[in-house]
mmCIF file of C-alpha atoms and ligand atoms in Angstrom:
data_model
loop_
_atom_site.group_PDB
_atom_site.id
_atom_site.type_symbol
_atom_site.label_atom_id
_atom_site.label_comp_id
_atom_site.label_asym_id
_atom_site.label_seq_id
_atom_site.Cartn_x
_atom_site.Cartn_y
_atom_site.Cartn_z
ATOM 1 C CA MET A 199 167.762 114.026 112.090
ATOM 2 C CA GLN A 200 170.139 111.991 109.632
ATOM 3 C CA THR A 201 169.488 111.988 105.749
ATOM 4 C CA ARG A 202 171.744 110.568 103.283
ATOM 5 C CA ILE A 203 172.322 114.170 102.396
ATOM 6 C CA THR A 204 173.731 114.948 106.234
ATOM 7 C CA ARG A 205 175.820 111.983 105.721
ATOM 8 C CA MET A 206 177.197 112.629 101.851
ATOM 9 C CA LEU A 207 177.829 116.593 103.056
ATOM 10 C CA GLY A 208 179.024 115.795 106.394
ATOM 11 C CA ILE A 209 176.624 117.863 108.466
ATOM 12 C CA ARG A 210 174.338 117.673 111.759
ATOM 13 C CA HIS A 211 171.288 118.991 110.130
ATOM 14 C CA PRO A 212 169.512 118.592 106.882
ATOM 15 C CA ILE A 213 169.391 122.228 105.505
ATOM 16 C CA VAL A 214 171.384 123.738 102.979
ATOM 17 C CA GLN A 215 171.901 127.862 102.533
ATOM 18 C CA GLY A 216 170.965 128.795 98.912
ATOM 19 C CA GLY A 217 173.947 130.232 96.853
ATOM 20 C CA MET A 218 172.828 134.398 96.714
ATOM 21 C CA GLN A 219 174.470 136.310 94.971
ATOM 22 C CA TRP A 220 176.225 139.280 97.086
ATOM 23 C CA VAL A 221 174.961 137.507 100.126
ATOM 24 C CA GLY A 222 177.320 134.101 100.203
ATOM 25 C CA ARG A 223 179.926 135.771 101.475
ATOM 26 C CA ALA A 224 182.223 134.084 104.574
ATOM 27 C CA GLU A 225 180.041 135.888 107.431
ATOM 28 C CA LEU A 226 176.828 133.875 106.488
ATOM 29 C CA ALA A 227 178.248 130.568 105.090
ATOM 30 C CA SER A 228 180.685 130.011 108.034
ATOM 31 C CA ALA A 229 177.487 131.470 110.371
ATOM 32 C CA VAL A 230 175.251 128.823 109.064
ATOM 33 C CA SER A 231 177.928 125.672 108.365
ATOM 34 C CA ASN A 232 178.744 126.906 112.466
ATOM 35 C CA ALA A 233 175.052 126.125 113.046
ATOM 36 C CA GLY A 234 174.982 122.296 111.842
ATOM 37 C CA ALA A 235 173.731 123.145 108.446
ATOM 38 C CA LEU A 236 175.384 124.031 105.184
ATOM 39 C CA GLY A 237 176.962 127.179 104.116
ATOM 40 C CA ILE A 238 177.472 128.325 100.846
ATOM 41 C CA LEU A 239 179.565 131.124 99.324
ATOM 42 C CA THR A 240 179.065 132.302 95.660
ATOM 43 C CA ALA A 241 181.766 132.078 93.530
ATOM 44 C CA LEU A 242 180.428 135.232 91.255
ATOM 45 C CA THR A 243 179.685 137.649 94.243
ATOM 46 C CA GLN A 244 183.718 137.811 94.313
ATOM 47 C CA PRO A 245 185.176 140.063 91.488
ATOM 48 C CA ASP A 246 187.472 137.655 89.885
ATOM 49 C CA PRO A 247 188.850 134.153 90.862
ATOM 50 C CA GLU A 248 191.591 135.338 92.850
ATOM 51 C CA ALA A 249 189.086 137.022 95.293
ATOM 52 C CA LEU A 250 187.242 133.606 95.664
ATOM 53 C CA HIS A 251 190.683 131.721 96.575
ATOM 54 C CA ARG A 252 191.051 134.349 99.412
ATOM 55 C CA GLU A 253 187.219 134.034 100.519
ATOM 56 C CA ILE A 254 187.296 130.914 101.029
ATOM 57 C CA LEU A 255 190.373 130.840 102.853
ATOM 58 C CA ARG A 256 188.565 133.597 104.960
ATOM 59 C CA CYS A 257 185.610 131.266 105.290
ATOM 60 C CA ARG A 258 187.818 128.537 106.197
ATOM 61 C CA GLU A 259 189.527 130.483 108.945
ATOM 62 C CA MET A 260 186.029 131.487 110.193
ATOM 63 C CA THR A 261 184.396 127.418 110.797
ATOM 64 C CA ASP A 262 185.824 124.109 110.907
ATOM 65 C CA GLN A 263 182.766 122.605 109.843
ATOM 66 C CA PRO A 264 182.082 121.837 105.914
ATOM 67 C CA PHE A 265 180.841 124.427 103.498
ATOM 68 C CA GLY A 266 180.307 124.749 99.694
ATOM 69 C CA VAL A 267 180.632 127.250 96.666
ATOM 70 C CA ASN A 268 177.739 127.888 94.243
ATOM 71 C CA LEU A 269 178.833 128.496 90.331
ATOM 72 C CA THR A 270 175.893 129.931 88.402
ATOM 73 C CA ILE A 271 175.745 130.068 84.722
ATOM 74 C CA LEU A 272 172.945 132.183 83.803
ATOM 75 C CA PRO A 273 173.532 135.161 81.235
ATOM 76 C CA THR A 274 175.302 137.827 82.550
ATOM 77 C CA LEU A 275 175.941 141.180 81.566
ATOM 78 C CA ARG A 276 179.614 140.921 81.314
ATOM 79 C CA PRO A 277 181.473 137.454 80.259
ATOM 80 C CA VAL A 278 182.520 135.363 83.207
ATOM 81 C CA PRO A 279 185.438 133.272 83.271
ATOM 82 C CA TYR A 280 183.829 130.003 84.514
ATOM 83 C CA ASP A 281 186.655 127.845 84.302
ATOM 84 C CA GLU A 282 188.936 130.355 85.794
ATOM 85 C CA TYR A 283 186.205 130.185 88.869
ATOM 86 C CA VAL A 284 186.810 126.704 88.418
ATOM 87 C CA GLU A 285 190.267 126.344 88.915
ATOM 88 C CA ALA A 286 189.913 128.496 91.654
ATOM 89 C CA ILE A 287 187.246 126.659 93.668
ATOM 90 C CA VAL A 288 189.031 123.264 93.188
ATOM 91 C CA GLY A 289 192.715 124.591 93.655
ATOM 92 C CA SER A 290 191.564 125.739 97.291
ATOM 93 C CA GLY A 291 190.463 122.697 98.418
ATOM 94 C CA VAL A 292 186.360 123.108 98.283
ATOM 95 C CA ARG A 293 184.814 119.972 98.826
ATOM 96 C CA ILE A 294 181.284 120.641 97.944
ATOM 97 C CA VAL A 295 180.113 122.820 94.830
ATOM 98 C CA GLU A 296 176.740 123.553 93.797
ATOM 99 C CA THR A 297 176.211 124.546 90.159
ATOM 100 C CA ALA A 298 172.901 126.386 88.940
ATOM 101 C CA GLY A 299 171.279 128.012 85.830
ATOM 102 C CA ARG A 300 172.421 125.426 83.214
ATOM 103 C CA ASN A 301 173.904 122.146 82.242
ATOM 104 C CA PRO A 302 176.744 121.790 84.673
ATOM 105 C CA GLU A 303 178.452 118.945 81.924
ATOM 106 C CA PRO A 304 181.353 121.193 80.758
ATOM 107 C CA PHE A 305 182.973 121.324 84.404
ATOM 108 C CA MET A 306 182.166 117.909 85.601
ATOM 109 C CA PRO A 307 185.364 115.932 84.757
ATOM 110 C CA ARG A 308 187.242 118.716 86.745
ATOM 111 C CA LEU A 309 185.037 118.719 89.909
ATOM 112 C CA LYS A 310 184.695 115.103 90.107
ATOM 113 C CA GLY A 311 188.521 114.348 89.094
ATOM 114 C CA ALA A 312 189.314 116.246 92.106
ATOM 115 C CA GLY A 313 186.558 113.971 94.172
ATOM 116 C CA ILE A 314 184.332 117.090 94.573
ATOM 117 C CA THR A 315 180.710 116.850 96.002
ATOM 118 C CA VAL A 316 178.348 117.964 93.251
ATOM 119 C CA ILE A 317 174.834 119.179 93.892
ATOM 120 C CA HIS A 318 173.249 120.855 90.938
ATOM 121 C CA LYS A 319 170.231 122.929 91.009
ATOM 122 C CA CYS A 320 168.118 123.311 88.600
ATOM 123 C CA THR A 321 163.963 123.894 88.200
ATOM 124 C CA SER A 322 162.786 120.373 86.787
ATOM 125 C CA VAL A 323 162.677 117.052 86.800
ATOM 126 C CA ARG A 324 163.898 116.214 83.514
ATOM 127 C CA HIS A 325 167.004 118.952 84.148
ATOM 128 C CA ALA A 326 167.248 116.899 87.380
ATOM 129 C CA LEU A 327 167.356 113.601 85.634
ATOM 130 C CA LYS A 328 169.826 115.061 83.378
ATOM 131 C CA ALA A 329 172.099 115.963 86.294
ATOM 132 C CA GLU A 330 171.814 112.426 87.836
ATOM 133 C CA ALA A 331 173.103 110.450 84.470
ATOM 134 C CA LEU A 332 175.812 113.434 84.357
ATOM 135 C CA GLY A 333 176.912 111.973 87.792
ATOM 136 C CA CYS A 334 176.157 114.817 90.184
ATOM 137 C CA ASP A 335 175.596 114.049 93.490
ATOM 138 C CA ILE A 336 172.809 115.605 94.962
ATOM 139 C CA VAL A 337 170.578 117.392 93.018
ATOM 140 C CA SER A 338 168.484 120.899 94.513
ATOM 141 C CA VAL A 339 164.880 121.021 93.021
ATOM 142 C CA ASP A 340 163.777 124.306 93.139
ATOM 143 C CA GLY A 341 160.424 124.668 92.867
ATOM 144 C CA PHE A 342 157.971 128.125 91.277
ATOM 145 C CA GLU A 343 158.196 129.743 95.330
ATOM 146 C CA CYS A 344 161.759 130.209 94.905
ATOM 147 C CA ALA A 345 163.714 133.285 95.141
ATOM 148 C CA GLY A 346 165.742 134.011 91.898
ATOM 149 C CA HIS A 347 165.582 132.343 88.443
ATOM 150 C CA PRO A 348 162.126 129.355 89.045
ATOM 151 C CA GLY A 349 162.603 128.422 85.388
ATOM 152 C CA GLU A 350 159.842 128.763 82.844
ATOM 153 C CA ASP A 351 157.517 125.930 83.614
ATOM 154 C CA ASP A 352 155.838 127.326 86.678
ATOM 155 C CA VAL A 353 155.344 124.156 88.555
ATOM 156 C CA SER A 354 155.124 124.434 92.310
ATOM 157 C CA ASN A 355 156.857 121.916 94.842
ATOM 158 C CA LEU A 356 153.663 120.255 95.652
ATOM 159 C CA ILE A 357 153.793 118.242 92.583
ATOM 160 C CA LEU A 358 157.675 118.969 91.705
ATOM 161 C CA LEU A 359 158.701 117.758 94.485
ATOM 162 C CA PRO A 360 157.195 113.967 94.610
ATOM 163 C CA LEU A 361 157.839 113.420 90.936
ATOM 164 C CA ALA A 362 161.599 114.304 91.876
ATOM 165 C CA ALA A 363 160.912 111.509 94.684
ATOM 166 C CA ARG A 364 159.606 109.249 92.283
ATOM 167 C CA ARG A 365 161.950 109.655 89.313
ATOM 168 C CA LEU A 366 165.459 110.020 90.742
ATOM 169 C CA ARG A 367 167.952 107.683 92.105
ATOM 170 C CA ILE A 368 170.213 110.054 94.073
ATOM 171 C CA PRO A 369 168.984 111.927 96.767
ATOM 172 C CA PHE A 370 167.774 115.769 96.520
ATOM 173 C CA LEU A 371 167.177 118.596 98.710
ATOM 174 C CA ALA A 372 164.018 120.741 98.339
ATOM 175 C CA SER A 373 163.964 124.208 97.575
ATOM 176 C CA GLY A 374 162.382 127.065 97.481
ATOM 177 C CA GLY A 375 159.692 128.284 99.825
ATOM 178 C CA PHE A 376 161.119 126.523 102.362
ATOM 179 C CA ALA A 377 161.769 128.689 106.289
ATOM 180 C CA ASP A 378 160.464 126.697 109.005
ATOM 181 C CA GLY A 379 160.071 123.095 110.827
ATOM 182 C CA ARG A 380 156.887 122.509 108.724
ATOM 183 C CA GLY A 381 158.254 122.877 105.870
ATOM 184 C CA LEU A 382 161.193 120.893 106.529
ATOM 185 C CA ALA A 383 158.694 117.650 107.792
ATOM 186 C CA ALA A 384 156.873 118.459 104.385
ATOM 187 C CA ALA A 385 160.087 118.552 102.445
ATOM 188 C CA LEU A 386 161.074 114.730 103.996
ATOM 189 C CA ALA A 387 157.716 113.687 103.574
ATOM 190 C CA LEU A 388 157.754 114.362 100.111
ATOM 191 C CA GLY A 389 160.857 112.273 99.627
ATOM 192 C CA ALA A 390 163.395 114.876 99.634
ATOM 193 C CA ASP A 391 166.561 114.507 102.046
ATOM 194 C CA GLY A 392 166.852 117.864 103.115
ATOM 195 C CA ILE A 393 165.872 121.498 102.455
ATOM 196 C CA ASN A 394 167.276 124.722 101.124
ATOM 197 C CA MET A 395 166.699 127.763 101.836
ATOM 198 C CA GLY A 396 167.797 131.596 100.322
ATOM 199 C CA THR A 397 165.394 134.050 101.574
ATOM 200 C CA ARG A 398 164.990 132.732 105.249
ATOM 201 C CA PHE A 399 168.590 132.742 105.598
ATOM 202 C CA LEU A 400 169.206 136.298 104.027
ATOM 203 C CA VAL A 401 167.136 137.342 107.039
ATOM 204 C CA THR A 402 169.277 136.422 110.119
ATOM 205 C CA GLN A 403 171.683 138.404 111.953
ATOM 206 C CA GLU A 404 174.894 137.001 110.061
ATOM 207 C CA ALA A 405 173.581 137.896 106.551
ATOM 208 C CA PRO A 406 176.281 140.690 105.257
ATOM 209 C CA VAL A 407 172.944 142.706 104.384
ATOM 210 C CA HIS A 408 172.193 146.424 105.249
ATOM 211 C CA MET A 409 169.234 146.070 108.113
ATOM 212 C CA ASN A 410 166.675 148.290 106.127
ATOM 213 C CA VAL A 411 166.300 144.999 103.839
ATOM 214 C CA LYS A 412 166.092 142.793 106.730
ATOM 215 C CA GLN A 413 163.094 144.932 107.990
ATOM 216 C CA ARG A 414 161.454 144.917 104.750
ATOM 217 C CA MET A 415 161.401 141.247 104.286
ATOM 218 C CA VAL A 416 159.964 140.514 107.720
ATOM 219 C CA THR A 417 156.963 143.188 107.427
ATOM 220 C CA ALA A 418 156.486 141.968 103.847
ATOM 221 C CA SER A 419 154.185 139.128 102.643
ATOM 222 C CA GLU A 420 154.228 136.467 100.542
ATOM 223 C CA ARG A 421 152.433 138.524 97.973
ATOM 224 C CA ASP A 422 155.494 141.133 97.787
ATOM 225 C CA THR A 423 157.610 139.363 95.169
ATOM 226 C CA ALA A 424 157.344 139.843 91.248
ATOM 227 C CA LEU A 425 158.476 137.860 88.010
ATOM 228 C CA ILE A 426 160.452 139.873 86.546
ATOM 229 C CA PHE A 427 162.112 138.923 82.794
ATOM 230 C CA ARG A 428 159.452 136.597 81.709
ATOM 231 C CA THR A 429 159.567 137.957 78.233
ATOM 232 C CA LEU A 430 163.224 137.329 78.131
ATOM 233 C CA ARG A 431 162.648 133.749 78.989
ATOM 234 C CA ASN A 432 165.145 134.620 82.180
ATOM 235 C CA THR A 433 162.554 134.922 84.771
ATOM 236 C CA SER A 434 163.666 135.832 88.126
ATOM 237 C CA ARG A 435 161.423 136.201 91.228
ATOM 238 C CA VAL A 436 162.427 139.316 93.177
ATOM 239 C CA PHE A 437 161.275 141.966 95.485
ATOM 240 C CA ARG A 438 158.212 143.972 94.199
ATOM 241 C CA ASN A 439 159.990 147.520 94.708
ATOM 242 C CA SER A 440 159.440 150.198 92.322
ATOM 243 C CA VAL A 441 162.130 149.197 90.298
ATOM 244 C CA ALA A 442 160.490 145.980 89.668
ATOM 245 C CA GLN A 443 157.240 148.077 88.599
ATOM 246 C CA GLN A 444 159.230 149.516 86.269
ATOM 247 C CA VAL A 445 160.820 146.734 84.560
ATOM 248 C CA LEU A 446 157.156 145.028 84.905
ATOM 249 C CA GLU A 447 155.809 148.374 83.135
ATOM 250 C CA ILE A 448 158.573 147.897 80.228
ATOM 251 C CA GLU A 449 158.164 144.199 79.652
ATOM 252 C CA SER A 450 154.339 144.805 79.112
ATOM 253 C CA ARG A 451 154.665 146.836 76.204
ATOM 254 C CA PRO A 452 153.932 145.188 72.744
ATOM 255 C CA GLY A 453 156.585 144.016 70.766
ATOM 256 C CA ASP A 454 159.780 142.347 71.957
ATOM 257 C CA THR A 455 161.343 143.565 74.896
ATOM 258 C CA ASP A 456 164.426 145.157 74.540
ATOM 259 C CA PHE A 457 167.056 143.815 77.436
ATOM 260 C CA GLU A 458 169.163 146.999 76.978
ATOM 261 C CA GLU A 459 166.543 148.979 78.107
ATOM 262 C CA ILE A 460 165.886 146.966 81.817
ATOM 263 C CA ALA A 461 170.152 146.473 82.058
ATOM 264 C CA PRO A 462 170.442 149.900 83.695
ATOM 265 C CA LEU A 463 167.802 149.306 86.359
ATOM 266 C CA VAL A 464 168.697 145.510 86.901
ATOM 267 C CA LYS A 465 172.276 145.264 86.924
ATOM 268 C CA GLY A 466 173.782 143.365 89.562
ATOM 269 C CA THR A 467 175.926 146.090 91.060
ATOM 270 C CA ARG A 468 172.887 147.837 91.792
ATOM 271 C CA GLY A 469 171.724 144.974 93.631
ATOM 272 C CA ARG A 470 174.907 145.014 95.562
ATOM 273 C CA ASP A 471 174.873 148.637 96.517
ATOM 274 C CA LEU A 472 171.275 148.292 97.691
ATOM 275 C CA PHE A 473 172.421 146.079 100.119
ATOM 276 C CA ALA A 474 175.452 147.788 101.064
ATOM 277 C CA THR A 475 173.137 151.130 101.223
ATOM 278 C CA GLY A 476 169.595 149.874 102.486
ATOM 279 C CA ASP A 477 168.296 151.776 99.819
ATOM 280 C CA LEU A 478 165.176 150.031 98.724
ATOM 281 C CA ASP A 479 164.358 151.281 95.672
ATOM 282 C CA SER A 480 168.084 151.797 94.488
ATOM 283 C CA GLY A 481 167.813 148.214 92.479
ATOM 284 C CA VAL A 482 166.245 145.052 92.231
ATOM 285 C CA TRP A 483 166.964 141.859 94.577
ATOM 286 C CA SER A 484 166.022 137.995 94.720
ATOM 287 C CA ALA A 485 163.661 137.014 97.231
ATOM 288 C CA GLY A 486 161.029 134.828 97.302
ATOM 289 C CA MET A 487 157.753 133.787 98.395
ATOM 290 C CA ALA A 488 159.099 132.219 101.603
ATOM 291 C CA MET A 489 159.052 135.495 102.922
ATOM 292 C CA GLY A 490 155.776 135.493 104.085
ATOM 293 C CA LEU A 491 156.528 133.177 106.328
ATOM 294 C CA ILE A 492 159.353 135.018 108.231
ATOM 295 C CA ASP A 493 158.841 137.357 110.934
ATOM 296 C CA ASP A 494 161.805 137.813 112.635
ATOM 297 C CA ILE A 495 165.712 137.894 112.491
ATOM 298 C CA PRO A 496 167.439 135.138 114.555
ATOM 299 C CA THR A 497 170.859 134.509 114.350
ATOM 300 C CA CYS A 498 171.548 131.427 111.799
ATOM 301 C CA ASP A 499 172.166 129.093 114.879
ATOM 302 C CA GLU A 500 168.966 130.233 116.720
ATOM 303 C CA LEU A 501 166.913 129.476 113.214
ATOM 304 C CA VAL A 502 168.451 126.154 112.512
ATOM 305 C CA SER A 503 167.989 124.395 116.076
ATOM 306 C CA ARG A 504 164.697 126.189 115.753
ATOM 307 C CA ILE A 505 163.456 124.270 112.567
ATOM 308 C CA VAL A 506 164.928 121.370 113.463
ATOM 309 C CA ALA A 507 163.320 121.224 116.699
ATOM 310 C CA GLU A 508 160.001 122.257 115.231
ATOM 311 C CA ALA A 509 160.314 119.538 112.605
ATOM 312 C CA GLU A 510 161.273 116.833 114.769
ATOM 313 C CA ALA A 511 158.260 117.748 117.327
ATOM 314 C CA ILE A 512 155.729 118.004 114.264
ATOM 315 C CA ILE A 513 157.303 113.983 112.821
ATOM 316 C CA ARG A 514 157.223 112.823 116.750
ATOM 317 C CA GLU A 515 154.058 114.529 118.065
ATOM 318 C CA ARG A 516 151.730 115.144 115.456
ATOM 319 C CA LEU A 517 152.635 112.866 112.619
ATOM 320 C CA SER A 518 153.162 110.191 114.599
ATOM 321 C CA ALA A 519 150.123 110.359 116.598
ATOM 322 C CA LEU A 520 148.061 110.139 113.607
ATOM 323 C CA SER A 521 148.826 106.577 112.907
ATOM 324 C CA GLU A 522 148.551 105.535 116.713
ATOM 325 C CA PRO A 523 145.524 103.394 116.733
HETATM 326 P P1 NAD B 4 174.190 140.720 86.102
HETATM 327 O O1 NAD B 4 174.354 142.410 86.439
HETATM 328 O O2 NAD B 4 174.932 139.985 84.770
HETATM 329 O O3 NAD B 4 172.950 140.861 85.263
HETATM 330 C C1 NAD B 4 171.777 141.097 86.175
HETATM 331 C C2 NAD B 4 170.490 140.549 86.053
HETATM 332 O O4 NAD B 4 170.061 140.425 84.347
HETATM 333 C C3 NAD B 4 170.895 138.848 86.132
HETATM 334 O O5 NAD B 4 169.169 138.179 86.427
HETATM 335 C C4 NAD B 4 170.770 138.232 84.508
HETATM 336 O O6 NAD B 4 170.559 136.759 84.559
HETATM 337 C C5 NAD B 4 170.086 139.235 84.043
HETATM 338 N N1 NAD B 4 170.802 139.122 82.075
HETATM 339 C C6 NAD B 4 171.768 139.689 82.259
HETATM 340 N N2 NAD B 4 172.243 139.728 80.920
HETATM 341 C C7 NAD B 4 170.946 138.981 80.241
HETATM 342 C C8 NAD B 4 170.107 139.406 79.080
HETATM 343 N N3 NAD B 4 171.576 139.094 77.987
HETATM 344 N N4 NAD B 4 169.195 138.466 78.976
HETATM 345 C C9 NAD B 4 168.351 138.498 79.369
HETATM 346 N N5 NAD B 4 168.802 138.405 80.809
HETATM 347 C C10 NAD B 4 169.875 138.942 81.406
HETATM 348 O O7 NAD B 4 174.086 139.872 87.062
HETATM 349 P P2 NAD B 4 174.641 139.503 88.572
HETATM 350 O O8 NAD B 4 173.606 140.594 89.525
HETATM 351 O O9 NAD B 4 176.078 140.064 88.748
HETATM 352 O O10 NAD B 4 174.430 138.286 89.224
HETATM 353 C C11 NAD B 4 175.595 137.496 88.583
HETATM 354 C C12 NAD B 4 174.846 136.064 88.102
HETATM 355 O O11 NAD B 4 173.901 135.275 89.105
HETATM 356 C C13 NAD B 4 173.907 136.053 86.770
HETATM 357 O O12 NAD B 4 174.263 135.436 85.977
HETATM 358 C C14 NAD B 4 172.463 136.080 87.985
HETATM 359 O O13 NAD B 4 171.354 135.530 86.505
HETATM 360 C C15 NAD B 4 172.943 135.206 88.700
HETATM 361 N N6 NAD B 4 171.965 135.440 90.152
HETATM 362 C C16 NAD B 4 170.728 134.070 89.685
HETATM 363 C C17 NAD B 4 170.031 134.371 91.036
HETATM 364 C C18 NAD B 4 169.493 132.929 91.595
HETATM 365 O O14 NAD B 4 168.174 133.076 91.112
HETATM 366 N N7 NAD B 4 170.041 131.428 91.230
HETATM 367 C C19 NAD B 4 169.876 135.318 91.846
HETATM 368 C C20 NAD B 4 170.603 136.327 91.582
HETATM 369 C C21 NAD B 4 171.597 136.155 90.600
#
């Protein structure tokens, strides 16, 4: 299944791994890339730019296939030296970068000057058009179903993706809610050149996350996510555990939400520890509605092969048959 995006990225299947904080490490990114999709390391998972440089080298030892690095620019508890992370990425010879969260303009001259293919992840068509105008090569269009930060427009992918297809000239990935071959076939039909999957890749053998988290996500349904930080206009879709419920309770009180009250509950280091220990109520973690479609913990290779085979069968047997005389 070759598309503009498989050709641009040099990958065998039109599937890209979502840039997940604390999850996008060499173990997962290399397994995804070895499966013929595009693995993604997340820059801010590493404590500093030097550690990111080492992680990129480690990933390169684990795969000879292309992989990318995600750089997310969103509010953080501690200031992030973004320019230094960009230098670590460029200096490590990475060929593909996914920017997310905010306008990538400040980093574009450095990234494009180094010949890097830039994918910008965004949650609206207007931001996708802006990314196209800035010279991004691909956009990843993230619908309301997605894990993490879906933006504030609340437009789901059945509307967002065809709108993107009508307006964009550069190719785009469909992101948010994708977990199976039906989703891949639908995304291609809606005009995308591939899919981006985070939650589905988190629930794989190779994801460096405690088995308790994966098993809980297998038993969870599409109704088990919560939207926190709505009152701060930094909405984030997370697993609906007791900590998420506490945050929602604080946000439901009259008056402005004081982030200082929420910060100790949601800080990323608690999420990192939750993934390491498997203590499911020790913090919050990003999870998408795609959980409803997940009922096993395959290897990345099994998962990618299955999704592509399912999508091909749907296109060949079901959709083509509908148009036969
Ligand atoms: P962190 O510990 O710095 O912050 C924890 C959470 O609080 C994050 O969601 C952050 O956006 C939010 N936050 C921080 N300061 C805030 C403020 N002043 N007002 C409102 N919200 C605030 O974050 P981390 O877990 O170390 O993650 C590092 C970065 O990766 C953050 O920018 C985070 O948003 C981002 N991230 C993105 C996704 C995604 O879906 N794209 C998922 C997880 C994390």
